[in-house]
Amino acid sequence: MTDPVSRLPSAGIDADALFARLDEARVRDADWRAGRIWSLVYHAGSEHTAFLHEVFRRYSSENGLSTQAFPSLGRFQAEVVAMLATLLGGDGRTAGAMTSGGTESILLAVKAYRDQARAAGNARPKMVVPASAHPAFMKAAQYFDVEAVVVPVADDFRADLPRTAEAIDERTVLLVASAPCFPYGTVDPIGALGELAAARGIGLHVDACVGAFILPFLRDLGHRVPAFDFGVPGVTSMSADLHKYGYALKGASAVLYRTADLRRHQFFVDTAWLGGLFGSPGLLGTRNGGIIAAAWAALMRLGEAGYRDLAQRTWTLAERLKAGIRAIPGLRLVGEPDMTVFAFTSDTHDIFDVAQRLADRGWHVDRQNAPRSIHLVVTPHHEAAAGRFLADLAAAVAVAGPTDAARAAESAALYGVTSHSRSGADPRAAVIAGLERSLDHA
Ligand SMILES: *Cc1c(COP(=O)(O)O)cnc(C)c1O
């Protein structure tokens, strides 16, 4: 490796030399091409990716900040939102916006409910959030000063309906549900939550960031899919990532609202700026046109048939992996996952020891705390790697140490509440130190 860089090179470096350095820099990166990482990369084949890169290249200098200057980008975004609305049971009144990712979609939705509440005279709005919901809801709570009441999940790892109902008070403006939640791949009881929200006259946001491009197609294919979208009357908004199973380039998601009047509360307007009237629908200013165009092109290129095939392949592979995991003595799935993301744990073996042994064999798997488990996001790209993974997993379990019963019980009692260590170390300080290392490390 070359020495860390801390100032601009005095003269620019030759492109080929830089390409070599770029390739060298990634030697310790996860080998997603070989299907060795079970999260973070959603790949629908090299031909599809090459197509996206070509679309990106054509629009990479355009700026989504101004759809007046670039009406093409306005049109692509409106069409992406319209296609998603149709896919997710919306109608002619459904309104939305493209965003940079699931986090931004969620932040914007929470901000919209907050500002709608404020406009109605509720200065201190609250939302009820299942402990399994994505941390972006807690980020939104912090950033926008909305009180989040976190409710533990039920024994089936889905949002707990009675506890949710109990948590609602006169300040509550929003319930949150996931379709599915990321940790367990379970879909919350959205039909019942929708009834509850409608009866109490409050909103229900369904986070379908990871499910939006799988669940509708599994339903088409005849799989049992719980009601999860705008077809449920109480659902008032949804988030859907294009850059996950939508197989767009990273940096693309959408937020949808049942009606445009809720969306209006998402906007930011400054009429006093010396630079002129300023309006912005989302968090960002400048946005790469290439990402927007590529998201539109991904939907158009794959179409219903393409997504249905990808969903079927992914489902089949996930079923094969689940069966393979169940067949390994000592392993079991966490809950009953509805989709192609899921977690597995062990009552007999130290599952983090298993994870470490997988890492030693070149696999990148995410670890979860409640219960201690290994998490997998399955994509069609894992087809070639799945057999090897199951064999390595069986081998890892065979030599892994026994479960630490005390620790397992502790984490099981803490569903959704991250407990990192019994050593007394402050997990928050450890996370902050990790963030600083990741930002400052050269
Ligand atoms: C990925 C994900 C998010 C956050 O999306 P980002 O694009 O990473 O910001 C939110 N909710 C769920 C369920 C997700 O899977």
JSON list of C-alpha atoms in Angstrom, two decimals, residues 259-411:
[
{"chain": "A", "resi": 259, "resn": "THR", "atom": "CA", "xyz": [-52.55, 12.27, -0.56]},
{"chain": "A", "resi": 260, "resn": "ALA", "atom": "CA", "xyz": [-50.61, 15.33, -1.66]},
{"chain": "A", "resi": 261, "resn": "ASP", "atom": "CA", "xyz": [-51.66, 17.46, 1.33]},
{"chain": "A", "resi": 262, "resn": "LEU", "atom": "CA", "xyz": [-49.50, 15.36, 3.66]},
{"chain": "A", "resi": 263, "resn": "ARG", "atom": "CA", "xyz": [-46.59, 15.59, 1.22]},
{"chain": "A", "resi": 264, "resn": "ARG", "atom": "CA", "xyz": [-46.82, 19.38, 1.31]},
{"chain": "A", "resi": 265, "resn": "HIS", "atom": "CA", "xyz": [-45.57, 19.29, 4.91]},
{"chain": "A", "resi": 266, "resn": "GLN", "atom": "CA", "xyz": [-42.38, 17.63, 3.69]},
{"chain": "A", "resi": 267, "resn": "PHE", "atom": "CA", "xyz": [-41.28, 20.67, 1.70]},
{"chain": "A", "resi": 268, "resn": "PHE", "atom": "CA", "xyz": [-38.85, 23.42, 2.68]},
{"chain": "A", "resi": 269, "resn": "VAL", "atom": "CA", "xyz": [-39.45, 26.96, 1.45]},
{"chain": "A", "resi": 270, "resn": "ASP", "atom": "CA", "xyz": [-37.32, 30.08, 1.99]},
{"chain": "A", "resi": 271, "resn": "THR", "atom": "CA", "xyz": [-38.78, 33.26, 0.56]},
{"chain": "A", "resi": 272, "resn": "ALA", "atom": "CA", "xyz": [-36.26, 35.65, 2.13]},
{"chain": "A", "resi": 273, "resn": "TRP", "atom": "CA", "xyz": [-32.96, 34.40, 0.75]},
{"chain": "A", "resi": 274, "resn": "LEU", "atom": "CA", "xyz": [-30.88, 37.02, -0.99]},
{"chain": "A", "resi": 275, "resn": "GLY", "atom": "CA", "xyz": [-30.39, 34.53, -3.81]},
{"chain": "A", "resi": 276, "resn": "GLY", "atom": "CA", "xyz": [-34.11, 34.45, -4.58]},
{"chain": "A", "resi": 277, "resn": "LEU", "atom": "CA", "xyz": [-37.13, 32.30, -3.82]},
{"chain": "A", "resi": 278, "resn": "PHE", "atom": "CA", "xyz": [-35.98, 28.85, -2.77]},
{"chain": "A", "resi": 279, "resn": "GLY", "atom": "CA", "xyz": [-38.03, 25.69, -2.52]},
{"chain": "A", "resi": 280, "resn": "SER", "atom": "CA", "xyz": [-36.77, 22.18, -1.96]},
{"chain": "A", "resi": 281, "resn": "PRO", "atom": "CA", "xyz": [-38.84, 18.99, -1.62]},
{"chain": "A", "resi": 282, "resn": "GLY", "atom": "CA", "xyz": [-36.27, 16.95, 0.31]},
{"chain": "A", "resi": 283, "resn": "LEU", "atom": "CA", "xyz": [-33.11, 17.06, 2.41]},
{"chain": "A", "resi": 284, "resn": "LEU", "atom": "CA", "xyz": [-30.53, 17.47, -0.32]},
{"chain": "A", "resi": 285, "resn": "GLY", "atom": "CA", "xyz": [-29.60, 20.32, -2.58]},
{"chain": "A", "resi": 286, "resn": "THR", "atom": "CA", "xyz": [-27.56, 19.16, -5.53]},
{"chain": "A", "resi": 287, "resn": "ARG", "atom": "CA", "xyz": [-28.51, 15.67, -6.68]},
{"chain": "A", "resi": 288, "resn": "ASN", "atom": "CA", "xyz": [-26.81, 13.61, -9.35]},
{"chain": "A", "resi": 289, "resn": "GLY", "atom": "CA", "xyz": [-29.02, 13.31, -12.43]},
{"chain": "A", "resi": 290, "resn": "GLY", "atom": "CA", "xyz": [-27.36, 10.02, -13.29]},
{"chain": "A", "resi": 291, "resn": "ILE", "atom": "CA", "xyz": [-28.80, 8.32, -10.21]},
{"chain": "A", "resi": 292, "resn": "ILE", "atom": "CA", "xyz": [-32.30, 9.57, -11.00]},
{"chain": "A", "resi": 293, "resn": "ALA", "atom": "CA", "xyz": [-32.11, 8.52, -14.65]},
{"chain": "A", "resi": 294, "resn": "ALA", "atom": "CA", "xyz": [-30.67, 5.12, -13.72]},
{"chain": "A", "resi": 295, "resn": "ALA", "atom": "CA", "xyz": [-33.49, 4.45, -11.24]},
{"chain": "A", "resi": 296, "resn": "TRP", "atom": "CA", "xyz": [-36.08, 5.23, -13.90]},
{"chain": "A", "resi": 297, "resn": "ALA", "atom": "CA", "xyz": [-34.21, 3.12, -16.43]},
{"chain": "A", "resi": 298, "resn": "ALA", "atom": "CA", "xyz": [-33.93, 0.17, -14.01]},
{"chain": "A", "resi": 299, "resn": "LEU", "atom": "CA", "xyz": [-37.72, 0.06, -13.61]},
{"chain": "A", "resi": 300, "resn": "MET", "atom": "CA", "xyz": [-38.30, 0.37, -17.34]},
{"chain": "A", "resi": 301, "resn": "ARG", "atom": "CA", "xyz": [-35.61, -2.16, -18.28]},
{"chain": "A", "resi": 302, "resn": "LEU", "atom": "CA", "xyz": [-36.73, -4.87, -15.86]},
{"chain": "A", "resi": 303, "resn": "GLY", "atom": "CA", "xyz": [-40.47, -4.29, -15.94]},
{"chain": "A", "resi": 304, "resn": "GLU", "atom": "CA", "xyz": [-42.98, -6.45, -14.08]},
{"chain": "A", "resi": 305, "resn": "ALA", "atom": "CA", "xyz": [-41.70, -9.62, -15.70]},
{"chain": "A", "resi": 306, "resn": "GLY", "atom": "CA", "xyz": [-38.10, -8.89, -14.79]},
{"chain": "A", "resi": 307, "resn": "TYR", "atom": "CA", "xyz": [-38.86, -8.12, -11.15]},
{"chain": "A", "resi": 308, "resn": "ARG", "atom": "CA", "xyz": [-41.15, -11.13, -10.89]},
{"chain": "A", "resi": 309, "resn": "ASP", "atom": "CA", "xyz": [-38.38, -13.42, -12.15]},
{"chain": "A", "resi": 310, "resn": "LEU", "atom": "CA", "xyz": [-35.82, -11.86, -9.83]},
{"chain": "A", "resi": 311, "resn": "ALA", "atom": "CA", "xyz": [-38.22, -12.17, -6.89]},
{"chain": "A", "resi": 312, "resn": "GLN", "atom": "CA", "xyz": [-38.90, -15.82, -7.71]},
{"chain": "A", "resi": 313, "resn": "ARG", "atom": "CA", "xyz": [-35.19, -16.62, -8.01]},
{"chain": "A", "resi": 314, "resn": "THR", "atom": "CA", "xyz": [-34.41, -14.79, -4.79]},
{"chain": "A", "resi": 315, "resn": "TRP", "atom": "CA", "xyz": [-37.26, -16.50, -2.94]},
{"chain": "A", "resi": 316, "resn": "THR", "atom": "CA", "xyz": [-36.23, -19.95, -4.19]},
{"chain": "A", "resi": 317, "resn": "LEU", "atom": "CA", "xyz": [-32.65, -19.35, -3.12]},
{"chain": "A", "resi": 318, "resn": "ALA", "atom": "CA", "xyz": [-33.75, -17.99, 0.27]},
{"chain": "A", "resi": 319, "resn": "GLU", "atom": "CA", "xyz": [-35.92, -21.09, 0.81]},
{"chain": "A", "resi": 320, "resn": "ARG", "atom": "CA", "xyz": [-32.96, -23.30, -0.06]},
{"chain": "A", "resi": 321, "resn": "LEU", "atom": "CA", "xyz": [-30.75, -21.43, 2.40]},
{"chain": "A", "resi": 322, "resn": "LYS", "atom": "CA", "xyz": [-33.39, -21.54, 5.15]},
{"chain": "A", "resi": 323, "resn": "ALA", "atom": "CA", "xyz": [-33.83, -25.29, 4.65]},
{"chain": "A", "resi": 324, "resn": "GLY", "atom": "CA", "xyz": [-30.07, -25.78, 4.66]},
{"chain": "A", "resi": 325, "resn": "ILE", "atom": "CA", "xyz": [-29.72, -23.79, 7.88]},
{"chain": "A", "resi": 326, "resn": "ARG", "atom": "CA", "xyz": [-32.57, -25.69, 9.59]},
{"chain": "A", "resi": 327, "resn": "ALA", "atom": "CA", "xyz": [-30.86, -28.94, 8.61]},
{"chain": "A", "resi": 328, "resn": "ILE", "atom": "CA", "xyz": [-27.68, -28.00, 10.50]},
{"chain": "A", "resi": 329, "resn": "PRO", "atom": "CA", "xyz": [-28.05, -29.36, 14.06]},
{"chain": "A", "resi": 330, "resn": "GLY", "atom": "CA", "xyz": [-28.03, -26.50, 16.55]},
{"chain": "A", "resi": 331, "resn": "LEU", "atom": "CA", "xyz": [-29.23, -23.75, 14.20]},
{"chain": "A", "resi": 332, "resn": "ARG", "atom": "CA", "xyz": [-32.72, -22.27, 13.94]},
{"chain": "A", "resi": 333, "resn": "LEU", "atom": "CA", "xyz": [-34.32, -19.31, 12.19]},
{"chain": "A", "resi": 334, "resn": "VAL", "atom": "CA", "xyz": [-35.44, -16.30, 14.21]},
{"chain": "A", "resi": 335, "resn": "GLY", "atom": "CA", "xyz": [-39.23, -16.09, 13.90]},
{"chain": "A", "resi": 336, "resn": "GLU", "atom": "CA", "xyz": [-40.92, -16.90, 10.60]},
{"chain": "A", "resi": 337, "resn": "PRO", "atom": "CA", "xyz": [-39.46, -14.58, 7.97]},
{"chain": "A", "resi": 338, "resn": "ASP", "atom": "CA", "xyz": [-41.88, -13.50, 5.23]},
{"chain": "A", "resi": 339, "resn": "MET", "atom": "CA", "xyz": [-39.20, -12.56, 2.79]},
{"chain": "A", "resi": 340, "resn": "THR", "atom": "CA", "xyz": [-35.67, -12.99, 1.56]},
{"chain": "A", "resi": 341, "resn": "VAL", "atom": "CA", "xyz": [-33.94, -11.33, 4.50]},
{"chain": "A", "resi": 342, "resn": "PHE", "atom": "CA", "xyz": [-33.78, -13.30, 7.73]},
{"chain": "A", "resi": 343, "resn": "ALA", "atom": "CA", "xyz": [-31.71, -14.18, 10.77]},
{"chain": "A", "resi": 344, "resn": "PHE", "atom": "CA", "xyz": [-30.67, -17.46, 12.37]},
{"chain": "A", "resi": 345, "resn": "THR", "atom": "CA", "xyz": [-29.41, -18.26, 15.81]},
{"chain": "A", "resi": 346, "resn": "SER", "atom": "CA", "xyz": [-28.41, -21.19, 17.99]},
{"chain": "A", "resi": 347, "resn": "ASP", "atom": "CA", "xyz": [-29.46, -22.45, 21.40]},
{"chain": "A", "resi": 348, "resn": "THR", "atom": "CA", "xyz": [-26.45, -24.73, 21.61]},
{"chain": "A", "resi": 349, "resn": "HIS", "atom": "CA", "xyz": [-23.55, -22.94, 19.93]},
{"chain": "A", "resi": 350, "resn": "ASP", "atom": "CA", "xyz": [-22.05, -19.48, 20.31]},
{"chain": "A", "resi": 351, "resn": "ILE", "atom": "CA", "xyz": [-23.46, -17.90, 17.15]},
{"chain": "A", "resi": 352, "resn": "PHE", "atom": "CA", "xyz": [-20.88, -15.09, 17.15]},
{"chain": "A", "resi": 353, "resn": "ASP", "atom": "CA", "xyz": [-18.15, -17.73, 17.24]},
{"chain": "A", "resi": 354, "resn": "VAL", "atom": "CA", "xyz": [-19.85, -19.22, 14.18]},
{"chain": "A", "resi": 355, "resn": "ALA", "atom": "CA", "xyz": [-19.86, -15.76, 12.56]},
{"chain": "A", "resi": 356, "resn": "GLN", "atom": "CA", "xyz": [-16.16, -15.33, 13.30]},
{"chain": "A", "resi": 357, "resn": "ARG", "atom": "CA", "xyz": [-15.35, -18.69, 11.76]},
{"chain": "A", "resi": 358, "resn": "LEU", "atom": "CA", "xyz": [-17.34, -17.72, 8.66]},
{"chain": "A", "resi": 359, "resn": "ALA", "atom": "CA", "xyz": [-15.37, -14.46, 8.54]},
{"chain": "A", "resi": 360, "resn": "ASP", "atom": "CA", "xyz": [-12.14, -16.47, 8.74]},
{"chain": "A", "resi": 361, "resn": "ARG", "atom": "CA", "xyz": [-13.32, -18.30, 5.64]},
{"chain": "A", "resi": 362, "resn": "GLY", "atom": "CA", "xyz": [-13.92, -15.01, 3.79]},
{"chain": "A", "resi": 363, "resn": "TRP", "atom": "CA", "xyz": [-17.67, -14.51, 4.40]},
{"chain": "A", "resi": 364, "resn": "HIS", "atom": "CA", "xyz": [-19.09, -11.18, 5.53]},
{"chain": "A", "resi": 365, "resn": "VAL", "atom": "CA", "xyz": [-22.20, -11.74, 7.62]},
{"chain": "A", "resi": 366, "resn": "ASP", "atom": "CA", "xyz": [-23.93, -9.19, 9.84]},
{"chain": "A", "resi": 367, "resn": "ARG", "atom": "CA", "xyz": [-24.32, -9.97, 13.53]},
{"chain": "A", "resi": 368, "resn": "GLN", "atom": "CA", "xyz": [-27.40, -9.02, 15.51]},
{"chain": "A", "resi": 369, "resn": "ASN", "atom": "CA", "xyz": [-27.86, -8.75, 19.23]},
{"chain": "A", "resi": 370, "resn": "ALA", "atom": "CA", "xyz": [-31.45, -9.54, 20.09]},
{"chain": "A", "resi": 371, "resn": "PRO", "atom": "CA", "xyz": [-31.36, -12.44, 19.90]},
{"chain": "A", "resi": 372, "resn": "ARG", "atom": "CA", "xyz": [-27.67, -12.94, 19.11]},
{"chain": "A", "resi": 373, "resn": "SER", "atom": "CA", "xyz": [-27.91, -14.06, 15.51]},
{"chain": "A", "resi": 374, "resn": "ILE", "atom": "CA", "xyz": [-26.44, -13.97, 12.02]},
{"chain": "A", "resi": 375, "resn": "HIS", "atom": "CA", "xyz": [-28.32, -11.93, 9.42]},
{"chain": "A", "resi": 376, "resn": "LEU", "atom": "CA", "xyz": [-28.56, -12.64, 5.70]},
{"chain": "A", "resi": 377, "resn": "VAL", "atom": "CA", "xyz": [-29.88, -10.57, 2.80]},
{"chain": "A", "resi": 378, "resn": "VAL", "atom": "CA", "xyz": [-30.33, -13.00, -0.08]},
{"chain": "A", "resi": 379, "resn": "THR", "atom": "CA", "xyz": [-30.02, -11.82, -3.69]},
{"chain": "A", "resi": 380, "resn": "PRO", "atom": "CA", "xyz": [-29.96, -13.77, -6.96]},
{"chain": "A", "resi": 381, "resn": "HIS", "atom": "CA", "xyz": [-26.26, -13.04, -7.09]},
{"chain": "A", "resi": 382, "resn": "HIS", "atom": "CA", "xyz": [-25.76, -15.50, -4.21]},
{"chain": "A", "resi": 383, "resn": "GLU", "atom": "CA", "xyz": [-26.93, -18.46, -6.30]},
{"chain": "A", "resi": 384, "resn": "ALA", "atom": "CA", "xyz": [-23.42, -19.59, -7.15]},
{"chain": "A", "resi": 385, "resn": "ALA", "atom": "CA", "xyz": [-22.11, -19.11, -3.60]},
{"chain": "A", "resi": 386, "resn": "ALA", "atom": "CA", "xyz": [-24.98, -20.69, -1.63]},
{"chain": "A", "resi": 387, "resn": "GLY", "atom": "CA", "xyz": [-23.73, -24.29, -1.63]},
{"chain": "A", "resi": 388, "resn": "ARG", "atom": "CA", "xyz": [-20.26, -23.28, -0.47]},
{"chain": "A", "resi": 389, "resn": "PHE", "atom": "CA", "xyz": [-21.79, -21.02, 2.19]},
{"chain": "A", "resi": 390, "resn": "LEU", "atom": "CA", "xyz": [-23.93, -23.82, 3.65]},
{"chain": "A", "resi": 391, "resn": "ALA", "atom": "CA", "xyz": [-20.96, -26.17, 3.70]},
{"chain": "A", "resi": 392, "resn": "ASP", "atom": "CA", "xyz": [-18.76, -23.59, 5.41]},
{"chain": "A", "resi": 393, "resn": "LEU", "atom": "CA", "xyz": [-21.57, -22.81, 7.85]},
{"chain": "A", "resi": 394, "resn": "ALA", "atom": "CA", "xyz": [-21.97, -26.48, 8.81]},
{"chain": "A", "resi": 395, "resn": "ALA", "atom": "CA", "xyz": [-18.21, -26.75, 9.27]},
{"chain": "A", "resi": 396, "resn": "ALA", "atom": "CA", "xyz": [-18.16, -23.58, 11.39]},
{"chain": "A", "resi": 397, "resn": "VAL", "atom": "CA", "xyz": [-20.97, -24.84, 13.64]},
{"chain": "A", "resi": 398, "resn": "ALA", "atom": "CA", "xyz": [-19.26, -28.19, 14.06]},
{"chain": "A", "resi": 399, "resn": "VAL", "atom": "CA", "xyz": [-16.24, -26.58, 15.71]},
{"chain": "A", "resi": 400, "resn": "ALA", "atom": "CA", "xyz": [-17.88, -23.52, 17.33]},
{"chain": "A", "resi": 401, "resn": "GLY", "atom": "CA", "xyz": [-17.88, -23.16, 21.10]},
{"chain": "A", "resi": 402, "resn": "PRO", "atom": "CA", "xyz": [-21.00, -23.74, 23.19]},
{"chain": "A", "resi": 403, "resn": "THR", "atom": "CA", "xyz": [-23.45, -20.92, 23.66]},
{"chain": "A", "resi": 404, "resn": "ASP", "atom": "CA", "xyz": [-22.88, -18.62, 26.56]},
{"chain": "A", "resi": 405, "resn": "ALA", "atom": "CA", "xyz": [-26.24, -19.22, 28.21]},
{"chain": "A", "resi": 406, "resn": "ALA", "atom": "CA", "xyz": [-26.14, -16.12, 30.40]},
{"chain": "A", "resi": 407, "resn": "ARG", "atom": "CA", "xyz": [-25.34, -13.92, 27.46]},
{"chain": "A", "resi": 408, "resn": "ALA", "atom": "CA", "xyz": [-27.96, -15.49, 25.24]},
{"chain": "A", "resi": 409, "resn": "ALA", "atom": "CA", "xyz": [-30.61, -15.01, 27.92]},
{"chain": "A", "resi": 410, "resn": "GLU", "atom": "CA", "xyz": [-29.55, -11.42, 28.40]},
{"chain": "A", "resi": 411, "resn": "SER", "atom": "CA", "xyz": [-29.82, -10.61, 24.70]}
]
